[in-house]
Structure formats: C-alpha cells, structure tokens
Amino acid sequence: MAKDTNYWLVKCEPHETSFDDLKVRPKRTGYWRGVRNYQARNFIRDGMNKGDLAFFYHSNCDEPGVAGIADIVKAGYPDPSQFDKKHRYYDEKATDDNPRWFSFDVKWKKKFKSFVHLADLKGNKKLNDMKVVQRGQRLSIQPVTKKEFDEVCKMGGV
DNA sequence: GCCAACGTTGGC
DNA sequence: GCCAACGTTGGC
C-alpha cells in the first residue's frame, strides 16, 4: 500500500555539500548523519518515507535558499555514527536495540531553473506559515505542506 | 563577526 | 521542576 508523499525541507551547508556537489556524486546520492535534535529526529524516524520529496536548502552561507528538489531514497534507519566511538557524533546511550538517532538518504532530482532565495520565500505571502521563514527557526529537517511545496516549485520555475 | 533564538545541561 | 549558564544555529 503506497503511502501519501510527504514533503520536506532539509538544510545543508553548501561549503560541505552543495546541491551541485550532490549532482556529480556517484548515483547522485547523499546522506544525512549527525542530526542530534529530537524534533528533527522524530520527523526522520516517524514521518519520512522513501519516495518523499525534499527541498535542498542551502544554509549558513552567502545565499541562503532552496536550490532544488531531492528524492528521499532511504529513510528512518539508525544513524551509524552514533555507534562509532571514534566519531564526533558518538552517543554512548545509543544501542542497537534502542538507537537514538536516525539518518536518511537523498538523491538529486531536479534543480530549480532559478534559485529561490530565503528573501523571496519571506516575500511571498502565501508562504507566511512556512517554517523556514519564521524567525528563530533552526530545525534542520522541516515538514513542508503540499501547497507550500507547489508554490516554491512555481517560484523556482519547475 | 555579531547576536537573537533556541536547545541542552546541571545545580539546587 | 526551575532556571541560569552554556553551546549551537544561521541570518545578517
């Protein structure tokens, strides 16, 4: 039984991996590790499904905004970094039976014809309720409604 | 580099 | 359970 598609906005710092970097990778895939925020964790673990779509958002950079769309190709599996003692994101309280943190994988899907800047999102009244435009919103994984998704796609020329 | 906003930690 | 201190995020 196919589940409904959910929509997301996932933040990435482009100096680590930009949307264009993702495109030239083998299989055009990338994965998120080290999400250590419980709200974000819950979204990844409980809400995200293979086949969902996500905005690839560039954060903490000169031009914050949405670069394009990625497919969620794998979702809600335990983040391996929590079990690795040498890893920066090691968590001693996590066990195989009871993992605390979760990962997901994305695949480059489509680049916007025009990059949608954060300022553009803030300037669109239809997107007033979108999480990313709200002040102090730091969640790195955010749910997006279908309406918001469609509107931002329109702005991006897709 | 500044700083507001938010999450987490730990003393009490 | 309160709350101050601290660390992080991320726009500007």
Coordinates of C-alpha atoms (C1' of nucleotides) in Angstrom, one line a residue:
Chain A
M1 CA 0.0 0.0 0.0
A2 CA 1.6 3.2 -1.1
K3 CA 1.7 6.0 1.5
D4 CA 1.0 9.6 0.6
T5 CA 4.0 11.6 -0.3
N6 CA 5.3 13.8 2.4
Y7 CA 7.3 17.0 1.7
W8 CA 10.3 18.3 3.5
L9 CA 12.9 20.9 3.6
V10 CA 16.4 19.7 4.5
K11 CA 19.2 22.1 5.3
C12 CA 22.7 21.6 4.2
E13 CA 25.7 23.9 4.3
P14 CA 26.9 24.3 0.7
H15 CA 30.5 24.5 1.7
E16 CA 30.1 20.9 2.9
T17 CA 27.9 19.6 0.1
S18 CA 26.0 21.9 -2.2
F19 CA 23.2 20.8 -4.5
D20 CA 25.5 20.9 -7.4
D21 CA 28.0 18.7 -5.5
L22 CA 25.3 16.2 -5.0
K23 CA 24.6 16.0 -8.7
V24 CA 28.1 15.0 -9.6
R25 CA 28.4 12.3 -7.0
P26 CA 28.2 8.7 -7.9
K27 CA 24.5 7.8 -8.1
R28 CA 23.8 11.4 -7.2
T29 CA 23.1 10.4 -3.6
G30 CA 24.0 11.7 -0.3
Y31 CA 23.1 11.0 3.3
W32 CA 22.4 12.9 6.5
R33 CA 24.4 12.0 9.6
G34 CA 24.7 13.6 12.9
V35 CA 21.3 15.1 13.3
R36 CA 21.1 15.5 17.1
N37 CA 17.9 17.3 17.6
Y38 CA 14.9 15.4 18.9
Q39 CA 12.3 17.2 16.9
A40 CA 14.3 16.6 13.7
R41 CA 14.9 13.0 14.8
N42 CA 11.2 12.4 15.2
F43 CA 10.5 13.7 11.7
I44 CA 13.1 11.5 10.2
R45 CA 12.1 8.4 12.2
D46 CA 8.4 8.7 12.1
G47 CA 7.4 10.9 9.2
M48 CA 9.8 10.4 6.4
N49 CA 9.3 7.7 3.8
K50 CA 11.0 6.5 0.8
G51 CA 9.5 8.4 -2.2
D52 CA 9.0 11.6 -0.3
L53 CA 10.4 14.8 -1.8
A54 CA 12.6 17.4 -0.2
F55 CA 13.8 20.9 -0.9
F56 CA 17.5 21.0 -0.8
Y57 CA 18.2 24.2 1.3
H58 CA 21.5 25.9 1.5
S59 CA 22.0 27.3 5.0
N60 CA 24.7 29.3 6.7
C61 CA 26.1 30.7 3.5
D62 CA 26.1 33.9 1.4
E63 CA 22.9 33.0 -0.4
P64 CA 20.5 31.0 1.8
G65 CA 17.7 29.4 -0.1
V66 CA 16.3 26.5 -2.0
A67 CA 18.4 25.1 -4.8
G68 CA 16.2 22.3 -6.0
I69 CA 14.5 19.0 -5.2
A70 CA 15.8 15.7 -3.9
D71 CA 14.2 12.3 -3.6
I72 CA 14.2 10.6 -0.3
V73 CA 15.6 7.2 -1.3
K74 CA 16.1 5.7 2.1
A75 CA 14.5 6.8 5.4
G76 CA 14.4 6.3 9.1
Y77 CA 17.4 4.0 9.5
P78 CA 19.6 4.2 12.6
D79 CA 22.4 6.8 12.2
P80 CA 25.6 4.7 12.1
S81 CA 27.7 7.5 13.6
Q82 CA 26.0 7.1 17.0
F83 CA 27.6 3.7 17.5
D84 CA 31.1 4.7 16.4
K85 CA 33.2 5.6 19.4
K86 CA 35.7 7.5 17.4
H87 CA 33.1 9.5 15.6
R88 CA 32.3 13.1 16.5
Y89 CA 28.7 12.1 16.8
Y90 CA 29.1 9.1 19.0
D91 CA 26.4 8.7 21.6
E92 CA 27.2 6.3 24.5
K93 CA 23.5 6.0 25.3
A94 CA 22.5 4.6 22.0
T95 CA 22.3 0.8 21.5
D96 CA 21.5 -1.4 18.5
D97 CA 18.2 -2.3 20.1
N98 CA 17.4 1.2 21.0
P99 CA 19.0 3.6 18.6
R100 CA 18.5 7.3 19.4
W101 CA 19.4 9.0 16.2
F102 CA 18.3 8.4 12.6
S103 CA 19.5 9.0 9.1
F104 CA 18.1 9.3 5.7
D105 CA 19.5 9.3 2.1
V106 CA 18.6 11.6 -0.7
K107 CA 19.1 11.6 -4.4
W108 CA 19.5 14.6 -6.6
K109 CA 16.3 15.0 -8.6
K110 CA 15.8 18.4 -10.2
K111 CA 17.5 21.8 -10.0
F112 CA 15.3 24.9 -9.9
K113 CA 15.6 27.0 -13.0
S114 CA 16.0 29.9 -10.7
F115 CA 17.4 29.6 -7.2
V116 CA 14.7 30.6 -4.6
H117 CA 16.3 32.8 -2.1
L118 CA 15.2 32.9 1.5
A119 CA 14.3 36.6 1.0
D120 CA 11.9 35.5 -1.8
L121 CA 10.3 33.0 0.4
K122 CA 9.8 35.7 3.1
G123 CA 8.4 38.0 0.5
N124 CA 5.7 35.6 -0.7
K125 CA 2.6 36.0 1.4
K126 CA 1.4 32.5 0.5
L127 CA 4.3 31.1 2.4
N128 CA 3.8 33.1 5.7
D129 CA 3.2 29.8 7.6
M130 CA 6.2 28.0 6.2
K131 CA 8.6 27.1 8.9
V132 CA 11.8 28.3 7.3
V133 CA 10.6 31.9 7.0
Q134 CA 9.8 32.1 10.7
R135 CA 12.2 33.8 13.0
G136 CA 14.5 31.7 15.1
Q137 CA 13.6 28.6 13.2
R138 CA 16.7 26.4 13.3
L139 CA 15.3 23.0 12.7
S140 CA 17.4 21.3 10.1
I141 CA 14.6 19.0 8.9
Q142 CA 11.3 20.6 8.4
P143 CA 8.0 19.3 7.1
V144 CA 6.5 21.3 4.2
T145 CA 2.9 21.2 3.1
K146 CA 1.9 20.3 -0.4
K147 CA 0.6 23.8 -1.0
E148 CA 3.9 25.2 0.1
F149 CA 5.8 22.7 -1.9
D150 CA 3.9 23.5 -5.1
E151 CA 4.2 27.3 -4.5
V152 CA 8.0 27.1 -4.0
C153 CA 8.3 24.9 -7.1
K154 CA 6.5 27.5 -9.1
M155 CA 8.9 30.2 -7.8
G156 CA 11.8 28.0 -8.8
G157 CA 10.4 27.6 -12.3
V158 CA 9.7 23.9 -12.0
Chain B
dG1 C1' 31.9 38.8 13.4
dC2 C1' 27.6 39.9 15.8
dC3 C1' 23.8 38.4 18.0
dA4 C1' 19.0 36.6 18.6
dA5 C1' 16.7 32.5 19.2
dC6 C1' 16.6 28.2 20.7
dG7 C1' 18.0 23.5 22.8
dT8 C1' 20.5 21.2 26.4
dT9 C1' 22.7 20.6 30.8
dG10 C1' 23.2 20.6 35.5
dG11 C1' 22.9 22.7 40.2
dC12 C1' 19.7 23.4 43.5
Chain C
dG1 C1' 10.8 21.2 38.3
dC2 C1' 13.0 25.7 37.9
dC3 C1' 16.2 28.4 35.7
dA4 C1' 20.9 30.2 34.8
dA5 C1' 24.7 29.1 32.0
dC6 C1' 26.4 27.5 28.1
dG7 C1' 26.6 25.8 23.2
dT8 C1' 24.8 25.9 18.5
dT9 C1' 22.4 27.6 14.5
dG10 C1' 22.2 30.6 10.9
dG11 C1' 20.7 35.2 9.1
dC12 C1' 22.6 39.4 8.5

